[in-house]
mmCIF file of C-alpha atoms and ligand atoms in Angstrom:
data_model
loop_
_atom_site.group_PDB
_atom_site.id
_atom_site.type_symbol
_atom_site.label_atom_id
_atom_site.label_comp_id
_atom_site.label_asym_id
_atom_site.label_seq_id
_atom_site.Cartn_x
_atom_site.Cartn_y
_atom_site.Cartn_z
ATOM 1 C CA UNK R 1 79.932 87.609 94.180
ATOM 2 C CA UNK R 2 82.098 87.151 91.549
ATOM 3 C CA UNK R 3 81.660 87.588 88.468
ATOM 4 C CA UNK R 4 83.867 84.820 85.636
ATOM 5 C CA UNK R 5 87.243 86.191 85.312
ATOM 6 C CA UNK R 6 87.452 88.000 88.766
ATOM 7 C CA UNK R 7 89.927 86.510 91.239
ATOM 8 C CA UNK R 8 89.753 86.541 94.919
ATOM 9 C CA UNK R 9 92.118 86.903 96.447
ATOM 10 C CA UNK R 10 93.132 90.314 95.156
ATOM 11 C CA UNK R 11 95.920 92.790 96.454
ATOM 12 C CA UNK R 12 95.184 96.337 97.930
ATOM 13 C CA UNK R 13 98.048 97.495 99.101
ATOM 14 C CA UNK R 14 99.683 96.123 101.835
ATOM 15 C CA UNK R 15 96.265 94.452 102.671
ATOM 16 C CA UNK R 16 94.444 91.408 100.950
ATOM 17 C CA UNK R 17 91.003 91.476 99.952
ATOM 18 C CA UNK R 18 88.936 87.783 100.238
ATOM 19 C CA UNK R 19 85.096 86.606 100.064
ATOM 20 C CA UNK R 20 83.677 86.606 103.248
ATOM 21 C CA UNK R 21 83.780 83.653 105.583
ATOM 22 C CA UNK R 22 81.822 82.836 109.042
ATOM 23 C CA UNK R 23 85.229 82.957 110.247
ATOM 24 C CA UNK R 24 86.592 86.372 108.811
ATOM 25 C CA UNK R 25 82.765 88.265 109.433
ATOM 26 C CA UNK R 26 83.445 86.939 113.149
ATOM 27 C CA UNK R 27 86.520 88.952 113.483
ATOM 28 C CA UNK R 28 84.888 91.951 111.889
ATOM 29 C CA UNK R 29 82.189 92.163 114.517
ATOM 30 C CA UNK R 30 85.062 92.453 116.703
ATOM 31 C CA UNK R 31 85.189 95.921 115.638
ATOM 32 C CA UNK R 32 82.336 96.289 113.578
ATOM 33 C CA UNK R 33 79.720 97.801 116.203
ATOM 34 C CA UNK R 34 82.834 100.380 118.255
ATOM 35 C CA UNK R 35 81.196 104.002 118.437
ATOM 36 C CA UNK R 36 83.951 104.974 116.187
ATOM 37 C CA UNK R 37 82.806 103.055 113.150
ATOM 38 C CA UNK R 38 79.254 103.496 113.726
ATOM 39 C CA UNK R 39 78.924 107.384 114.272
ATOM 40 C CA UNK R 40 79.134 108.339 110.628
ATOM 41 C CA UNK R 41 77.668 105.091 109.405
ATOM 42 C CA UNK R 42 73.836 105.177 108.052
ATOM 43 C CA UNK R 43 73.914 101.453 108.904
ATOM 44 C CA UNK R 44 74.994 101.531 112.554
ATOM 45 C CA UNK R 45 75.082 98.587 114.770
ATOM 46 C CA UNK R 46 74.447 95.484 113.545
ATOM 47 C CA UNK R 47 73.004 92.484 114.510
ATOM 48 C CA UNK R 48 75.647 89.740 113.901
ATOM 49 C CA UNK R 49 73.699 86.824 113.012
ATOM 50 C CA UNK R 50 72.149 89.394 110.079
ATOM 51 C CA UNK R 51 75.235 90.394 109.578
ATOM 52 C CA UNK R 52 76.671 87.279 108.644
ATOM 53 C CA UNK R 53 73.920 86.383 106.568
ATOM 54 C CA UNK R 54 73.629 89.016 104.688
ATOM 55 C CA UNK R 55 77.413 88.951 104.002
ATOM 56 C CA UNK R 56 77.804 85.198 102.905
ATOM 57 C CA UNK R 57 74.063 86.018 100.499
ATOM 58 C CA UNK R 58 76.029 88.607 98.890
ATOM 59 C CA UNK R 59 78.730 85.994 97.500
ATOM 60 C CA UNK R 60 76.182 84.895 95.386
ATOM 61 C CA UNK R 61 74.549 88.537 94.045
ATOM 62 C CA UNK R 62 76.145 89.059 91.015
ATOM 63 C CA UNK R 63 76.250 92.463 91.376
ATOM 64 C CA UNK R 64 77.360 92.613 94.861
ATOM 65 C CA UNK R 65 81.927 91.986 95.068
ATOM 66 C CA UNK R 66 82.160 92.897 98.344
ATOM 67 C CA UNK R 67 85.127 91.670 100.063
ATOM 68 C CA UNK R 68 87.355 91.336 103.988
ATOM 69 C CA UNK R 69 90.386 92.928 103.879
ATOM 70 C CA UNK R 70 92.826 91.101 105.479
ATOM 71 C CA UNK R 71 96.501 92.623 107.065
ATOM 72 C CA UNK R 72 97.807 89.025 107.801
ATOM 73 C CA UNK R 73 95.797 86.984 109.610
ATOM 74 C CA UNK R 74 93.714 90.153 110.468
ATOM 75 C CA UNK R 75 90.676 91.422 109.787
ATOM 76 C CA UNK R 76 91.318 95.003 109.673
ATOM 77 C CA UNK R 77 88.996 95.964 107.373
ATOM 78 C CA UNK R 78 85.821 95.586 105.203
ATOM 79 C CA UNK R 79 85.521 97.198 101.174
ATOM 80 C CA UNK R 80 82.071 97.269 99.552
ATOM 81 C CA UNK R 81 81.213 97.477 96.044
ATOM 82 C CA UNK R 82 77.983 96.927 94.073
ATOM 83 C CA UNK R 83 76.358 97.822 90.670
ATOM 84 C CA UNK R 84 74.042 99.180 89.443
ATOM 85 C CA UNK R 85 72.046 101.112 86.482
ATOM 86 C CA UNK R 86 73.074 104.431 85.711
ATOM 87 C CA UNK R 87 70.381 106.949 84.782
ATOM 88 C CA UNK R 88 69.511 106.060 80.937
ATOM 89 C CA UNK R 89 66.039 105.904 78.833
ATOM 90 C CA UNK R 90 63.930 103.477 79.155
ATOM 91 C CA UNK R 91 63.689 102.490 75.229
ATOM 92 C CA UNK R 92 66.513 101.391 74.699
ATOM 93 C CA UNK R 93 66.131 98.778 76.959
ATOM 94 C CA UNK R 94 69.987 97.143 76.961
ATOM 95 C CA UNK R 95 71.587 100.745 76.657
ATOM 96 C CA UNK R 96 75.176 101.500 78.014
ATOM 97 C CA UNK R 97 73.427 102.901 81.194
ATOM 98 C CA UNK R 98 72.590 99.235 82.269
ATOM 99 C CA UNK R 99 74.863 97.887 85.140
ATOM 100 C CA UNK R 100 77.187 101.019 84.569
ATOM 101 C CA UNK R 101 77.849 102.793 88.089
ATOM 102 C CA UNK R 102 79.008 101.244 90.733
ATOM 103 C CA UNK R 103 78.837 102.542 94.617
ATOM 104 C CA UNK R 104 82.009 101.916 97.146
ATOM 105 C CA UNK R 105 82.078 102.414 100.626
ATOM 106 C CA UNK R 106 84.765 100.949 103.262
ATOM 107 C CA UNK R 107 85.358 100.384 106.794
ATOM 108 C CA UNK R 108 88.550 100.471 109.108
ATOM 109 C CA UNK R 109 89.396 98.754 112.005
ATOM 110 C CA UNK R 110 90.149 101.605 114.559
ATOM 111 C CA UNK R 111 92.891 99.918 115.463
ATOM 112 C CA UNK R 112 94.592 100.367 111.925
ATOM 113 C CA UNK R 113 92.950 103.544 111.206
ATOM 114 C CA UNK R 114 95.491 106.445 109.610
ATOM 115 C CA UNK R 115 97.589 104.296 108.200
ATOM 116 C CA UNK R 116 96.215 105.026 104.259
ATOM 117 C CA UNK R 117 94.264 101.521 104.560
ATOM 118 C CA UNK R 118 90.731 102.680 103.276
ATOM 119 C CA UNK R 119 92.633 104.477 100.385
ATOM 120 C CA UNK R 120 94.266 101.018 99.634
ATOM 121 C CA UNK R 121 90.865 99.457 100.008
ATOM 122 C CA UNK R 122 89.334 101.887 97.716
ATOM 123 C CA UNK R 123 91.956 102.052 94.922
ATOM 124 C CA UNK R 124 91.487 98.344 94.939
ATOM 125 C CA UNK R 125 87.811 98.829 94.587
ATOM 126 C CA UNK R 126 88.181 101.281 91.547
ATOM 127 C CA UNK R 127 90.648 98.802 89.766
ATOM 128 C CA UNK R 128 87.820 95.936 90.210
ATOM 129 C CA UNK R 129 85.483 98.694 88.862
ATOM 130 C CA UNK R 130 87.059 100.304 86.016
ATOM 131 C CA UNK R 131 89.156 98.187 84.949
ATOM 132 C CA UNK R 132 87.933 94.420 85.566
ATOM 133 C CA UNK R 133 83.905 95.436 85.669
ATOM 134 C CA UNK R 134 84.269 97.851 83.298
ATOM 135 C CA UNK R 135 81.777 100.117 84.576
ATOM 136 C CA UNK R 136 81.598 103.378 83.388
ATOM 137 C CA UNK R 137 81.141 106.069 86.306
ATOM 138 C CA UNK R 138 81.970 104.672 90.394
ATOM 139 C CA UNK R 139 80.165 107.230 93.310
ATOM 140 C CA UNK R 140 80.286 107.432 97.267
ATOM 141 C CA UNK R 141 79.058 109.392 99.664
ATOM 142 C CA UNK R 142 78.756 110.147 103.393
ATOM 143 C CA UNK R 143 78.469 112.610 105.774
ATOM 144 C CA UNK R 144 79.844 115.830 105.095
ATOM 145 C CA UNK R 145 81.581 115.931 108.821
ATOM 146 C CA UNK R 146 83.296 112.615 108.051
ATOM 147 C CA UNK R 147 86.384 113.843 106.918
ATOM 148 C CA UNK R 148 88.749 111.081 107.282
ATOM 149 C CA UNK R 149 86.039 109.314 104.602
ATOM 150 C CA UNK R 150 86.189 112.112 101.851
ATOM 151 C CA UNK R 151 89.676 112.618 102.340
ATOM 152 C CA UNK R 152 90.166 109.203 101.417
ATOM 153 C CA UNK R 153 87.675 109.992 98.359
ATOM 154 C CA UNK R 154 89.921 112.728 97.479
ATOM 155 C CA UNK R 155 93.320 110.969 97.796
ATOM 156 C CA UNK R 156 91.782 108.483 94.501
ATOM 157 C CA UNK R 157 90.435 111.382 92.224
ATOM 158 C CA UNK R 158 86.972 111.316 92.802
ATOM 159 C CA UNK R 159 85.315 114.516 92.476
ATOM 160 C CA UNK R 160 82.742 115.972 95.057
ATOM 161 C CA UNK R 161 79.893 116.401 93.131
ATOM 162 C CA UNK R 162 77.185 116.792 95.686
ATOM 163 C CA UNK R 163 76.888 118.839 98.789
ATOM 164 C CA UNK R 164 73.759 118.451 100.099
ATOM 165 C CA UNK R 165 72.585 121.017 102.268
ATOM 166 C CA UNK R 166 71.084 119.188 105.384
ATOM 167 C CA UNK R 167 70.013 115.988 103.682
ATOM 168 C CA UNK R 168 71.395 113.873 105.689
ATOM 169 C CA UNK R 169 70.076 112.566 109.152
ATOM 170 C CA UNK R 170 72.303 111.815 112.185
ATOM 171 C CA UNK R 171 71.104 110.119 115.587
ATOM 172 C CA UNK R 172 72.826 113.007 117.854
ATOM 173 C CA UNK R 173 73.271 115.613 115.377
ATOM 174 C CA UNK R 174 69.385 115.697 113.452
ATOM 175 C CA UNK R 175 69.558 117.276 110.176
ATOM 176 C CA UNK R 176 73.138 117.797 108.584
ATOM 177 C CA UNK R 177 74.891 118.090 105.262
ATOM 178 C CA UNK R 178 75.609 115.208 103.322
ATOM 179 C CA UNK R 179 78.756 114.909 100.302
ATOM 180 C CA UNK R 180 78.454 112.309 96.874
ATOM 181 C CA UNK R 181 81.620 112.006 95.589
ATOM 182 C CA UNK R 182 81.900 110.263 91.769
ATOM 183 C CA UNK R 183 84.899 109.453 89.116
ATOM 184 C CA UNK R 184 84.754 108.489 85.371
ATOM 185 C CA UNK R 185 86.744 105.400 83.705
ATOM 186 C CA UNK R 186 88.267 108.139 81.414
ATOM 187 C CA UNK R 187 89.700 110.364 84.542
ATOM 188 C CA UNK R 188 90.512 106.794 86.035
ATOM 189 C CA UNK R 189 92.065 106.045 83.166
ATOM 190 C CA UNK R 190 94.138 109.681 82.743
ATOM 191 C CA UNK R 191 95.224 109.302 86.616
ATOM 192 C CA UNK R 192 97.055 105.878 85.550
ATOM 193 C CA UNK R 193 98.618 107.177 82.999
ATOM 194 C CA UNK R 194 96.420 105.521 79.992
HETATM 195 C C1 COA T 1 86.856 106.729 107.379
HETATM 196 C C2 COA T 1 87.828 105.558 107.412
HETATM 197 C C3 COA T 1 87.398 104.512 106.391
HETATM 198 C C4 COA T 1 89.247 106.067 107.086
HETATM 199 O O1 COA T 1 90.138 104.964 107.118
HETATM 200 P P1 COA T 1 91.713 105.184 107.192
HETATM 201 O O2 COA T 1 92.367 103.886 106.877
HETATM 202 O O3 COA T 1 92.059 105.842 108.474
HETATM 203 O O4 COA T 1 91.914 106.220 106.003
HETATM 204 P P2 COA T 1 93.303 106.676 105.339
HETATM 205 O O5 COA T 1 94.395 106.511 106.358
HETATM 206 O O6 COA T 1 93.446 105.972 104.035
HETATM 207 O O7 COA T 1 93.036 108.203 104.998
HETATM 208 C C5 COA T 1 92.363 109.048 105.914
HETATM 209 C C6 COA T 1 92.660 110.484 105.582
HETATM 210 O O8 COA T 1 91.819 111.334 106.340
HETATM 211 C C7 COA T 1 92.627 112.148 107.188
HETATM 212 N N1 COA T 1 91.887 112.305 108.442
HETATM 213 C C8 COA T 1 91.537 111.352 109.291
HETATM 214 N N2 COA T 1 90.829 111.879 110.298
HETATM 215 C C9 COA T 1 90.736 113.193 110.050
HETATM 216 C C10 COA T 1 90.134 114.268 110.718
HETATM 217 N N3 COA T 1 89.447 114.088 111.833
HETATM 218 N N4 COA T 1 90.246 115.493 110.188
HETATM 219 C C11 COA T 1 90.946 115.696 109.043
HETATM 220 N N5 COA T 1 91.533 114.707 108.354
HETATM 221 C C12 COA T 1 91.421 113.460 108.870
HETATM 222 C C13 COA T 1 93.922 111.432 107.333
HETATM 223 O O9 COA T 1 94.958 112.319 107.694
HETATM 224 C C14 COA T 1 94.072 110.867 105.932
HETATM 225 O O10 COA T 1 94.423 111.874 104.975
HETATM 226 P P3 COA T 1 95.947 112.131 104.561
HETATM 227 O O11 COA T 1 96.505 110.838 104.077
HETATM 228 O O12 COA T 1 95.797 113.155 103.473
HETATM 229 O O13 COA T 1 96.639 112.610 105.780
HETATM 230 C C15 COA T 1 87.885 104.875 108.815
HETATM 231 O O14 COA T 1 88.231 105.853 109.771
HETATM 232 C C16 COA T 1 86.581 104.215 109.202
HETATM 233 O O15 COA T 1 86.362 103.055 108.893
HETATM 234 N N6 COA T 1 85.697 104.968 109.882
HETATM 235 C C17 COA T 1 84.441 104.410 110.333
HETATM 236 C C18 COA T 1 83.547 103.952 109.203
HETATM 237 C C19 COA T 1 83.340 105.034 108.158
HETATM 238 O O16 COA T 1 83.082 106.179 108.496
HETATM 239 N N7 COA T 1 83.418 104.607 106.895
HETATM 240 C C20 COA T 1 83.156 105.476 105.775
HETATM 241 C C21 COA T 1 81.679 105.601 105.600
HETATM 242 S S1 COA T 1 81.282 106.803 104.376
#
């Protein structure tokens, strides 16, 4: 959902992120179950009637913004953000490590895949973070052979910080390695200039 102060709709790009509808999570199961979204997915297909609920729930999770992207009237795209602690001691109960990270994943149309879309979707997701949410460290991850996916980590700044050696499951493929990819507000901050 949405926190006071953030607006939806929001800009990313040449696409426009909006809260979830019936309407807009019917288009996205359009797409949403193709082979080519779901092989490097942990969350492959999906039922749609759970995956409409648990969409239109999320609107009212206060740590959950995640959002359609929209090219037009299209739904060409979904962008996924939630909060959460970061690792912090326990006794000081309201430290800065409450609500600090966020996690960001996205999801492409095939259709309108290669076209920089995901990296629109996930500057747009590190603006929310940084610089409406104010959170202090944003990470994603997926699998290592996804390349497209960390490319698109890459292309914002984020920094691979994990590899992990076979820690990662796969249907068809067992056992394989597995990337977490992270950025700071301040090196958010440096990339924009301020
Ligand atoms: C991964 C995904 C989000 C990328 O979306 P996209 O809109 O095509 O991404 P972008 O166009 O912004 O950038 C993709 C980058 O990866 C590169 N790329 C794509 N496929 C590649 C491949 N097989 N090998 C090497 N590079 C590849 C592109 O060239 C581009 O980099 P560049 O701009 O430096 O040339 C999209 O393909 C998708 O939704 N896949 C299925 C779901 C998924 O895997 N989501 C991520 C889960 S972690």
């Amino acid at each position: 959902m949405t926190s006071p102060g953030i607006v939806w709709p929001r800009p990313a790009g040449e696409l426009e992120l909006r809260l979830p509808t019936a309407e807009s999570l019917d288009r996205v199961l359009r797409w949403r179950n193709d082979p080519a979204v779901t092989n490097w997915l942990l969350k492959t297909e999906v039922e749609p009637e759970a995956f409409r609920r648990a969409w239109l729930d999320a609107i009212a999770d206060p740590h959950d913004h995640s959002a359609i992207a929209f090219l037009g009237d299209e739904a060409v795209g979904t962008a996924s953000l939630w909060v959460t602690d970061a690792m912090g001691q326990s006794h000081v109960a309201d430290g800065p490590w409450r609500g600090a990270e966020a996690g960001i994943g996205y999801l492409i149309d095939p259709a309108y895949a290669g076209r920089g879309y995901a990296t629109e979707l996930g500057r747009a997701l590190l603006v929310l973070a940084f610089d409406e949410l104010g959170v202090h460290r944003v990470t994603a991850g997926c699998f290592a052979d996804n390349t497209a996916s960390w490319h698109v980590m890459e292309k914002l700044g984020m920094r691979r910080e994990q590899h992990g050696r076979r820690d990662s499951w796969h249907a068809e493929l067992g056992w394989i390695d597995g990337y977490t990819y992270a950025i700071l507000a301040e090196e958010w901050r440096a990339r924009q200039g301020g």
